[in-house]
Coordinates of C-alpha atoms in Angstrom, one line a residue:
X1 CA 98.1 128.7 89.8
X2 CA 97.0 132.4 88.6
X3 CA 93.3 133.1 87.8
X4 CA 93.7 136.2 85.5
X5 CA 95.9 136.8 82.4
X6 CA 98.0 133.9 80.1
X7 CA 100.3 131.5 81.2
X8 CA 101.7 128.2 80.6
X9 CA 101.5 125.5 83.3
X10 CA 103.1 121.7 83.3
X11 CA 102.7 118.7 84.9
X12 CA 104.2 115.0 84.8
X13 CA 103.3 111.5 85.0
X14 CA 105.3 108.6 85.0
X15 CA 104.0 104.7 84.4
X16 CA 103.5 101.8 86.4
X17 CA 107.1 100.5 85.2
X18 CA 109.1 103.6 86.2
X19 CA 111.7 102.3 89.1
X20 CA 109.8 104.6 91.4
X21 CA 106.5 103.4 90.8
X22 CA 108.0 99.9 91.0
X23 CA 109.1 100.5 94.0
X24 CA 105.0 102.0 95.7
X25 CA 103.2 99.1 94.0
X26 CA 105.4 96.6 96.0
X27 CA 105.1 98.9 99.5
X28 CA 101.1 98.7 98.9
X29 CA 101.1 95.2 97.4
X30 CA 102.7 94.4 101.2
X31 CA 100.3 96.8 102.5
X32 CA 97.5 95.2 101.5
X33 CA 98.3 91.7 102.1
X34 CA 98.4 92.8 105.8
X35 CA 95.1 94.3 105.6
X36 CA 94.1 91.3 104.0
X37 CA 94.9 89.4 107.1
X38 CA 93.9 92.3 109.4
X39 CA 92.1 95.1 108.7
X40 CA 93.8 97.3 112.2
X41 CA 97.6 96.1 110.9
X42 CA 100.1 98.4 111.1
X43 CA 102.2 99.2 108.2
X44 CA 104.9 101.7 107.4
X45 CA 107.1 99.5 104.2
X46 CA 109.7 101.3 102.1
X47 CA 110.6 99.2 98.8
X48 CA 113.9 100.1 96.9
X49 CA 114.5 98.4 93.3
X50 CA 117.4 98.2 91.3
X51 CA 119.0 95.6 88.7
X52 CA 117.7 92.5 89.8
X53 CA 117.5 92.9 93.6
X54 CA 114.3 94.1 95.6
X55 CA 114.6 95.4 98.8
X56 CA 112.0 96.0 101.8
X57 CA 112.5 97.7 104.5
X58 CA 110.0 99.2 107.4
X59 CA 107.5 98.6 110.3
X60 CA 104.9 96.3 110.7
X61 CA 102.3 95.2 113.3
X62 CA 100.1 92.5 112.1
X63 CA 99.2 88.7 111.7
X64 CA 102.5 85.9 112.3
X65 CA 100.7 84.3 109.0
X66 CA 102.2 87.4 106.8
X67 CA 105.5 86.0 106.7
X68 CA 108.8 87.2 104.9
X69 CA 108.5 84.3 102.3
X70 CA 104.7 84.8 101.5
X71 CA 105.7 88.9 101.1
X72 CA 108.8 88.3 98.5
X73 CA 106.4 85.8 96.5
X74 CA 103.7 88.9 96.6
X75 CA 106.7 91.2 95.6
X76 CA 107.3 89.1 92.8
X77 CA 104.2 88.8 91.4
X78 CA 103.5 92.7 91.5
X79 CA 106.7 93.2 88.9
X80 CA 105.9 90.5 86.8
X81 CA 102.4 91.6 86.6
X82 CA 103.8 95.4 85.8
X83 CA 105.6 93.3 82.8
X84 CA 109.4 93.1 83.8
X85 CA 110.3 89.8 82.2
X86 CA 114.1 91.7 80.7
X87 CA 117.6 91.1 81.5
X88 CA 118.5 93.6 84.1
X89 CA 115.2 93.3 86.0
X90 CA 113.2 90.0 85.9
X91 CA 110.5 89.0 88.1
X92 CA 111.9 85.1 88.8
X93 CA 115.4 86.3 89.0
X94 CA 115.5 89.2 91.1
X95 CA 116.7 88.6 94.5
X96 CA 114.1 90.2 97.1
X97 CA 115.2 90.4 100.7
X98 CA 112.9 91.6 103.8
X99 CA 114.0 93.6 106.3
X100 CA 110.6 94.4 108.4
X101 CA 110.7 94.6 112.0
X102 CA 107.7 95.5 114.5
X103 CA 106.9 99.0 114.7
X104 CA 107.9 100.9 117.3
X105 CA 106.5 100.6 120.9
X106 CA 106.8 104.3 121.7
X107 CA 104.6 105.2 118.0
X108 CA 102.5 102.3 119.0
X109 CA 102.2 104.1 122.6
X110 CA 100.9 107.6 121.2
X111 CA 98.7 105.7 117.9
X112 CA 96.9 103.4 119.7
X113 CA 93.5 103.4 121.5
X114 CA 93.8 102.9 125.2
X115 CA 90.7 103.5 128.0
X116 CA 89.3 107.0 127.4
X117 CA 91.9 107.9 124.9
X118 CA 91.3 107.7 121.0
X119 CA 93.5 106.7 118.7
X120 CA 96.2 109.4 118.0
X121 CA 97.4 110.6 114.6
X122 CA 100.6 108.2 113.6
X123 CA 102.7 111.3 112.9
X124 CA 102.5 114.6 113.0
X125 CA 102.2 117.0 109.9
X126 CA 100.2 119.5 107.3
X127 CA 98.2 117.4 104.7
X128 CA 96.4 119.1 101.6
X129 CA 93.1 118.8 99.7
X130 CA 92.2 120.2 96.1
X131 CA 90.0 120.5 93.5
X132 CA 89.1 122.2 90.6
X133 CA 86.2 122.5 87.8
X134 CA 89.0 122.2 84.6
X135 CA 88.0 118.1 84.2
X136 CA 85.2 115.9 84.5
X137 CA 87.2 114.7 87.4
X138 CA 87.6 118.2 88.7
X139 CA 91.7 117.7 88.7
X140 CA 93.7 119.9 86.8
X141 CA 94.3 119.4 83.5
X142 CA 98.1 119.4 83.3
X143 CA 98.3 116.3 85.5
X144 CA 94.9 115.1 84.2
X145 CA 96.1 114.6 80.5
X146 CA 99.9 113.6 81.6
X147 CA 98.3 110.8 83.3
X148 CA 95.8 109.6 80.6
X149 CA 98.6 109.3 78.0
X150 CA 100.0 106.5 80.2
X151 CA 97.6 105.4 81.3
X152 CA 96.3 104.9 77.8
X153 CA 99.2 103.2 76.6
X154 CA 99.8 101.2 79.3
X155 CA 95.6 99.4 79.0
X156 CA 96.6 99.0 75.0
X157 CA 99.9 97.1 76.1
X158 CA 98.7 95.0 78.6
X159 CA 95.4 94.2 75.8
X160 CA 98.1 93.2 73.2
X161 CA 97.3 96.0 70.8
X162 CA 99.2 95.4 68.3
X163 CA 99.2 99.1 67.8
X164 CA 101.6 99.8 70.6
X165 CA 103.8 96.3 70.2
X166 CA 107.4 96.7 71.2
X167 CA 106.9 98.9 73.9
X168 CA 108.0 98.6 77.7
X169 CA 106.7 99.2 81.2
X170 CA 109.1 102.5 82.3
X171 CA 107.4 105.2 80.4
X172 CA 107.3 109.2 81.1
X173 CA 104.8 112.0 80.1
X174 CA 104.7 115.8 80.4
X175 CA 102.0 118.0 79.2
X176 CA 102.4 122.2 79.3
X177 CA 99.3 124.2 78.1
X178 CA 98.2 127.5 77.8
X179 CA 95.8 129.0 80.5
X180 CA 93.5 131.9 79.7
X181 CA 91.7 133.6 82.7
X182 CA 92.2 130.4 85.1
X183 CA 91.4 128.1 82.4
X184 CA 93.1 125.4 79.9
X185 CA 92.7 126.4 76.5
X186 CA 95.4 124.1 74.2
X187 CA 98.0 122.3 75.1
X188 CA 101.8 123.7 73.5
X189 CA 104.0 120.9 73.7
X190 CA 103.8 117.4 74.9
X191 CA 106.8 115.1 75.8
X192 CA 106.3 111.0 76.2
X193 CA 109.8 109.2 76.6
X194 CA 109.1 105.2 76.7
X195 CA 110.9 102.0 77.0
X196 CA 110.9 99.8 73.6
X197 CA 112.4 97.5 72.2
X198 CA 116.5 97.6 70.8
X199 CA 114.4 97.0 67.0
X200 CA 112.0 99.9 67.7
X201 CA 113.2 103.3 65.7
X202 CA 112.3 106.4 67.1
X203 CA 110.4 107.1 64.0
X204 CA 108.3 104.4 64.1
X205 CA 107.6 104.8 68.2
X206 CA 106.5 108.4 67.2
X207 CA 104.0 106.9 64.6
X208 CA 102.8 104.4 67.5
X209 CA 101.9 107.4 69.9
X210 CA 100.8 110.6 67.9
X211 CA 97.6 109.0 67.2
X212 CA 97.2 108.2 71.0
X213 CA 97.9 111.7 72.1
X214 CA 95.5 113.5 70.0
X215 CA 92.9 111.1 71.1
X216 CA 93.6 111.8 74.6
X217 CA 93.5 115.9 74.1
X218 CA 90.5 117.6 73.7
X219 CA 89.7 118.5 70.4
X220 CA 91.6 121.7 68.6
X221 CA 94.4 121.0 71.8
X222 CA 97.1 119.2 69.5
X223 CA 100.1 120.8 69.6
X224 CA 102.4 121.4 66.8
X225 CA 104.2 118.6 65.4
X226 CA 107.6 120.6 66.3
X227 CA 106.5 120.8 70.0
X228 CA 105.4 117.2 70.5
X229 CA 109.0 115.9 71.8
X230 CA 108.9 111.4 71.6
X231 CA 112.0 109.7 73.3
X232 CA 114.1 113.5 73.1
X233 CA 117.0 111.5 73.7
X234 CA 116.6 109.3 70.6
X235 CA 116.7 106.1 72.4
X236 CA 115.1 104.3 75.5
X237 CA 115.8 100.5 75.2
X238 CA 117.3 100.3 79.1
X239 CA 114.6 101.1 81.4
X240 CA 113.2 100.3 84.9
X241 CA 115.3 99.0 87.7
X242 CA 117.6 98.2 85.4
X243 CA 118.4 101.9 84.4
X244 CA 118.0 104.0 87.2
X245 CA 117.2 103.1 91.3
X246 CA 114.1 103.5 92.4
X247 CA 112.2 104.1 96.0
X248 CA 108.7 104.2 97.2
X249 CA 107.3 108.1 97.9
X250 CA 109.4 109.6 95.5
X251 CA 106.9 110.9 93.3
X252 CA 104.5 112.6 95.5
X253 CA 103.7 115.4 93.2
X254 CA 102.8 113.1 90.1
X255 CA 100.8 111.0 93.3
X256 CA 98.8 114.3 93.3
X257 CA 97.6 117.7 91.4
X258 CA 101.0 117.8 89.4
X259 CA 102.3 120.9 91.2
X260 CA 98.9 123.2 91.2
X261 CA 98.5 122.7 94.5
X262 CA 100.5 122.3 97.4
X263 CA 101.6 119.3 99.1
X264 CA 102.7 118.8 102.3
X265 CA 105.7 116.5 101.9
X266 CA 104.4 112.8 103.2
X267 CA 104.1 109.8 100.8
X268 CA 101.5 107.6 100.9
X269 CA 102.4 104.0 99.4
X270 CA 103.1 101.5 102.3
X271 CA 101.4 103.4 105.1
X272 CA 98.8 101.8 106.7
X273 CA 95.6 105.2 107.4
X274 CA 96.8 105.4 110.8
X275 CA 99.4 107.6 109.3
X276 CA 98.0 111.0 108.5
X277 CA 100.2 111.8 105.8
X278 CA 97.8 109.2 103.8
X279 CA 94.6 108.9 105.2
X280 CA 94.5 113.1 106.2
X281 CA 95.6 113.5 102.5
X282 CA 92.7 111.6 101.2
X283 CA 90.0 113.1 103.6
X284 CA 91.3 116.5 102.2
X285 CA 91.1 115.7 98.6
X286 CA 87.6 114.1 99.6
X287 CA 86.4 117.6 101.2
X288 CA 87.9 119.8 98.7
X289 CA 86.0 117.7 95.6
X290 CA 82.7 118.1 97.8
X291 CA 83.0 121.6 98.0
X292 CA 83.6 122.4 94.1
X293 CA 81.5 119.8 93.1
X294 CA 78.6 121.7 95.3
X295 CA 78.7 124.6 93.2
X296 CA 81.0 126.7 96.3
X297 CA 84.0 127.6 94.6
X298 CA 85.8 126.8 91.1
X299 CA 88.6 125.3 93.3
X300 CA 89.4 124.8 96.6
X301 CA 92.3 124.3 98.5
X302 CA 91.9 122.3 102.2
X303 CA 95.0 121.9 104.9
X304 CA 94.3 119.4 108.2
X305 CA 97.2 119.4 110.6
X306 CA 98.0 116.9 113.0
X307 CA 100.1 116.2 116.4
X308 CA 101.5 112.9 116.7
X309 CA 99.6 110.6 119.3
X310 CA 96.7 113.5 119.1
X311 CA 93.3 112.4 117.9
X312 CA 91.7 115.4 117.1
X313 CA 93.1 118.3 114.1
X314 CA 95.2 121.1 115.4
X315 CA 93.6 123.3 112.5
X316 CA 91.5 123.3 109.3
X317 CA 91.8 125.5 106.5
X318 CA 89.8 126.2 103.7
X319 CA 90.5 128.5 101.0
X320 CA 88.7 129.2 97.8
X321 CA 90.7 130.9 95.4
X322 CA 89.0 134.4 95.1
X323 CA 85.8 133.3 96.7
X324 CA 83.6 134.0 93.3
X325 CA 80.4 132.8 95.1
X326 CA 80.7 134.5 98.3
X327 CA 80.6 131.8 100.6
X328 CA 81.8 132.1 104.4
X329 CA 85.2 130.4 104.6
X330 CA 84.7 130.3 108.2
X331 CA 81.7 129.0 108.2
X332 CA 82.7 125.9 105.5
X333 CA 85.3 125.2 107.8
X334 CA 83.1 124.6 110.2
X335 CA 80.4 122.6 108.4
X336 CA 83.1 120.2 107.0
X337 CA 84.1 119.4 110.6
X338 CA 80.4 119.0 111.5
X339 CA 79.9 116.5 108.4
X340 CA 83.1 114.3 108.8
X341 CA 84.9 113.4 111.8
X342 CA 88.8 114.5 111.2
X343 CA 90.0 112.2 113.6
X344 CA 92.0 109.3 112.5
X345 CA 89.3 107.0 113.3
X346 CA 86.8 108.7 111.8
X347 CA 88.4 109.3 108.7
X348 CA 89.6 105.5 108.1
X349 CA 85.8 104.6 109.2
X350 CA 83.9 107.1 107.2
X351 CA 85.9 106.5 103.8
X352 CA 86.5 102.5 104.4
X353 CA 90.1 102.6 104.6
X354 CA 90.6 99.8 106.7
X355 CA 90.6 97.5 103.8
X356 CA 93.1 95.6 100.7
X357 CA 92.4 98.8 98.5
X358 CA 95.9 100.2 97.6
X359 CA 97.8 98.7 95.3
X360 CA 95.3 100.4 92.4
X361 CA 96.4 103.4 93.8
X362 CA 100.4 102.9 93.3
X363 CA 100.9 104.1 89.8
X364 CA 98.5 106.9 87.7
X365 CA 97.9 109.1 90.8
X366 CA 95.6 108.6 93.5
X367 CA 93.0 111.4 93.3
X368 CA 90.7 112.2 90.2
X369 CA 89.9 108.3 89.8
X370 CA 86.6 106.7 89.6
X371 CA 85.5 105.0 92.9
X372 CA 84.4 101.3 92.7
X373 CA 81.8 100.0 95.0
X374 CA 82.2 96.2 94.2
X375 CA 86.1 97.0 95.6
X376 CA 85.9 99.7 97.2
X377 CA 88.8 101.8 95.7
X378 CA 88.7 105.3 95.8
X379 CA 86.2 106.4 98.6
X380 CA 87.8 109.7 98.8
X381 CA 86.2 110.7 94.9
X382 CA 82.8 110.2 95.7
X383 CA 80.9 113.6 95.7
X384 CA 78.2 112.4 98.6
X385 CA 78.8 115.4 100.6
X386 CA 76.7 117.8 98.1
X387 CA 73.4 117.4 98.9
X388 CA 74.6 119.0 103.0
X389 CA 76.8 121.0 101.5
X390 CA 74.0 123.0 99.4
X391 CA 71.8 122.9 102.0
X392 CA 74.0 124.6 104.5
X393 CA 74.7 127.2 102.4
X394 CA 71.4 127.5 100.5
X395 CA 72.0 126.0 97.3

């Protein structure tokens, strides 16, 4: 994203109900009942959803007790608790099979922890970090707003509101504003397409959300009435499963900065933190919101590679955008290695990934979210590195 001049910048979000998003919460729902049973499982799960048939498919390592009947029961109780209760995709009467077999002995040979040798990366790749000073959450604001409006709409659903009744789980939102020198000014047009109802008119869905959306833009952001676009294609009574196939990892850029930053390609939902392409991606993001949240940069971008089967990175990368405040990239590179150990272990032990903490993180992205010590959701947003990070660099 361009830190001089104007431009227009979009991101997306999708709900908890889209068939893609269907499809993570069941990979972490199984995720986490193998943590559950033990914390050092080993899970890689793909989920794919379609009209009234759930499929899992993957790699496990982990407890007998975590059986094929106890995971479909688990699967069914994540859909039902999304809401699908319709026709075409129902959480009693969709028929879930289980196709997970033992995870590979060769990964398992390079992964695990044997004698002198620590535990290797579970595949090898690029994973990025970023942050930025447009939100309270220091996300950008694209993705920030696109997933508030969902968000928003889906805690007024699940409460009954009777302000929002007749709508369904599947649900879309896009949000494009306008960017003076680096910064969000107004939003220009806003687009929400949702699941309702077959008695639901588009008029009347519009008159259920406008009020929502300006209360979710800042002040003076509304756009104009012309360029705030509800259900374009005029109706959206077939939704979910039920309207379009969905598989786990498919939205990895709605998962994370909604396109401002890069991404290196892995999913995250149904991997277990031995694989890199989850727990590396966290530890990134977790870096990245340390350093802007120290006062170093106005964003920051951070990139950790990894060799499968090798414990230690192969690189670290930091940049900061234009470097306003003059600090010694080479030098942060060097102190964020010093305060967290980049190694797969050290990364699942220093954020507490080892743990049943996934499944909030399946729909609504998983960075920019508020970290909860009773469960112990979202280690990677705490801010904990700052008070090191300014005294390193004389704060």
């Amino acid at each position: 994203m361009r830190d001089k001049g104007e431009f227009l910048f979009t991101s997306e979000s999708v709900s908890e109900g889209h068939p893609d998003k269907v499809a993570d919460r069941v990979s972490d729902t199984v995720l986490d009942a193998f943590l559950a049973a033990d914390p050092y499982s080993r899970v890689a799960c793909e989920t794919m959803v379609t009209t009234n048939r759930v499929v899992l498919a993957g790699e496990t390592r982990g407890p007998g007790t975590v059986s094929a009947e106890y995971l479909a029961h688990l699967a069914r109780m994540a859909i039902r608790d999304i809401g699908y209760e319709q026709e075409g995709f129902h959480w009693q009467r969709a028929e879930v099979a289980v196709h997970l077999h033992a995870q590979s002995a060769d990964i398992a040979l390079g992964v695990d922890s044997l004698g002198n040798k620590d535990e290797g990366a579970g595949d090898q790749g690029i994973m990025f970090g970023y942050a930025c000073a447009e939100t309270p959450t220091l996300m950008p604001a694209p993705i920030y707003y696109a997933h508030e409006l969902l968000r928003t709409i889906r805690e007024m659903r699940r409460a009954g509101d009777r302000a929002v009744v007749g709508l369904l789980p599947d649900a879309k939102s896009q949000v494009t504003l306008r960017y003076v020198d680096g910064m969000p000014v107004s939003a220009t047009s806003v687009v929400i397409s949702t699941q309702h109802e077959e008695r639901l008119e588009q008029a009347q869905i519009k008159r259920m959300l406008m009020p929502i959306i300006a209360g979710v833009l800042p002040d003076g952001w509304m756009p104009p009435d012309k360029d705030i676009y509800i259900n374009p294609t005029g109706k959206f009574v077939i939704g979910g499963p039920d309207g379009d196939c969905g598989l786990t990892g498919r939205k990895i850029i709605v998962d994370t900065y909604g396109g401002a930053a890069p991404h290196g390609g892995g999913a995250f939902s149904g991997k277990d933190p031995s694989k890199v392409d989850r727990s590396a991606a966290y530890v990134c993001r977790y870096l990245a919101k340390n350093v802007v949240a120290a006062g170093l940069a106005d964003r920051c971008t951070i990139q950790i590679s990894y060799a499968i089967g090798v414990s230690h990175p192969l690189s670290v990368y930091v940049e900061l955008h234009g470097n306003p405040y003059e600090v010694n990239e080479g030098k942060l590179e060097t102190t964020l290695r010093e305060l967290v150990n980049l190694t797969p272990r050290g990364i699942r032990e220093h954020l507490h990934l080892n743990r049943p903490i996934y499944v909030p993180t399946s729909a609504y992205g998983h960075f920019g979210r508020e970290p909860d010590t009773q469960t112990g959701t979202f280690t990677w947003e705490k801010t904990d590195l700052v008070d090191a990070l300014k005294t390193a660099f004389g704060r």
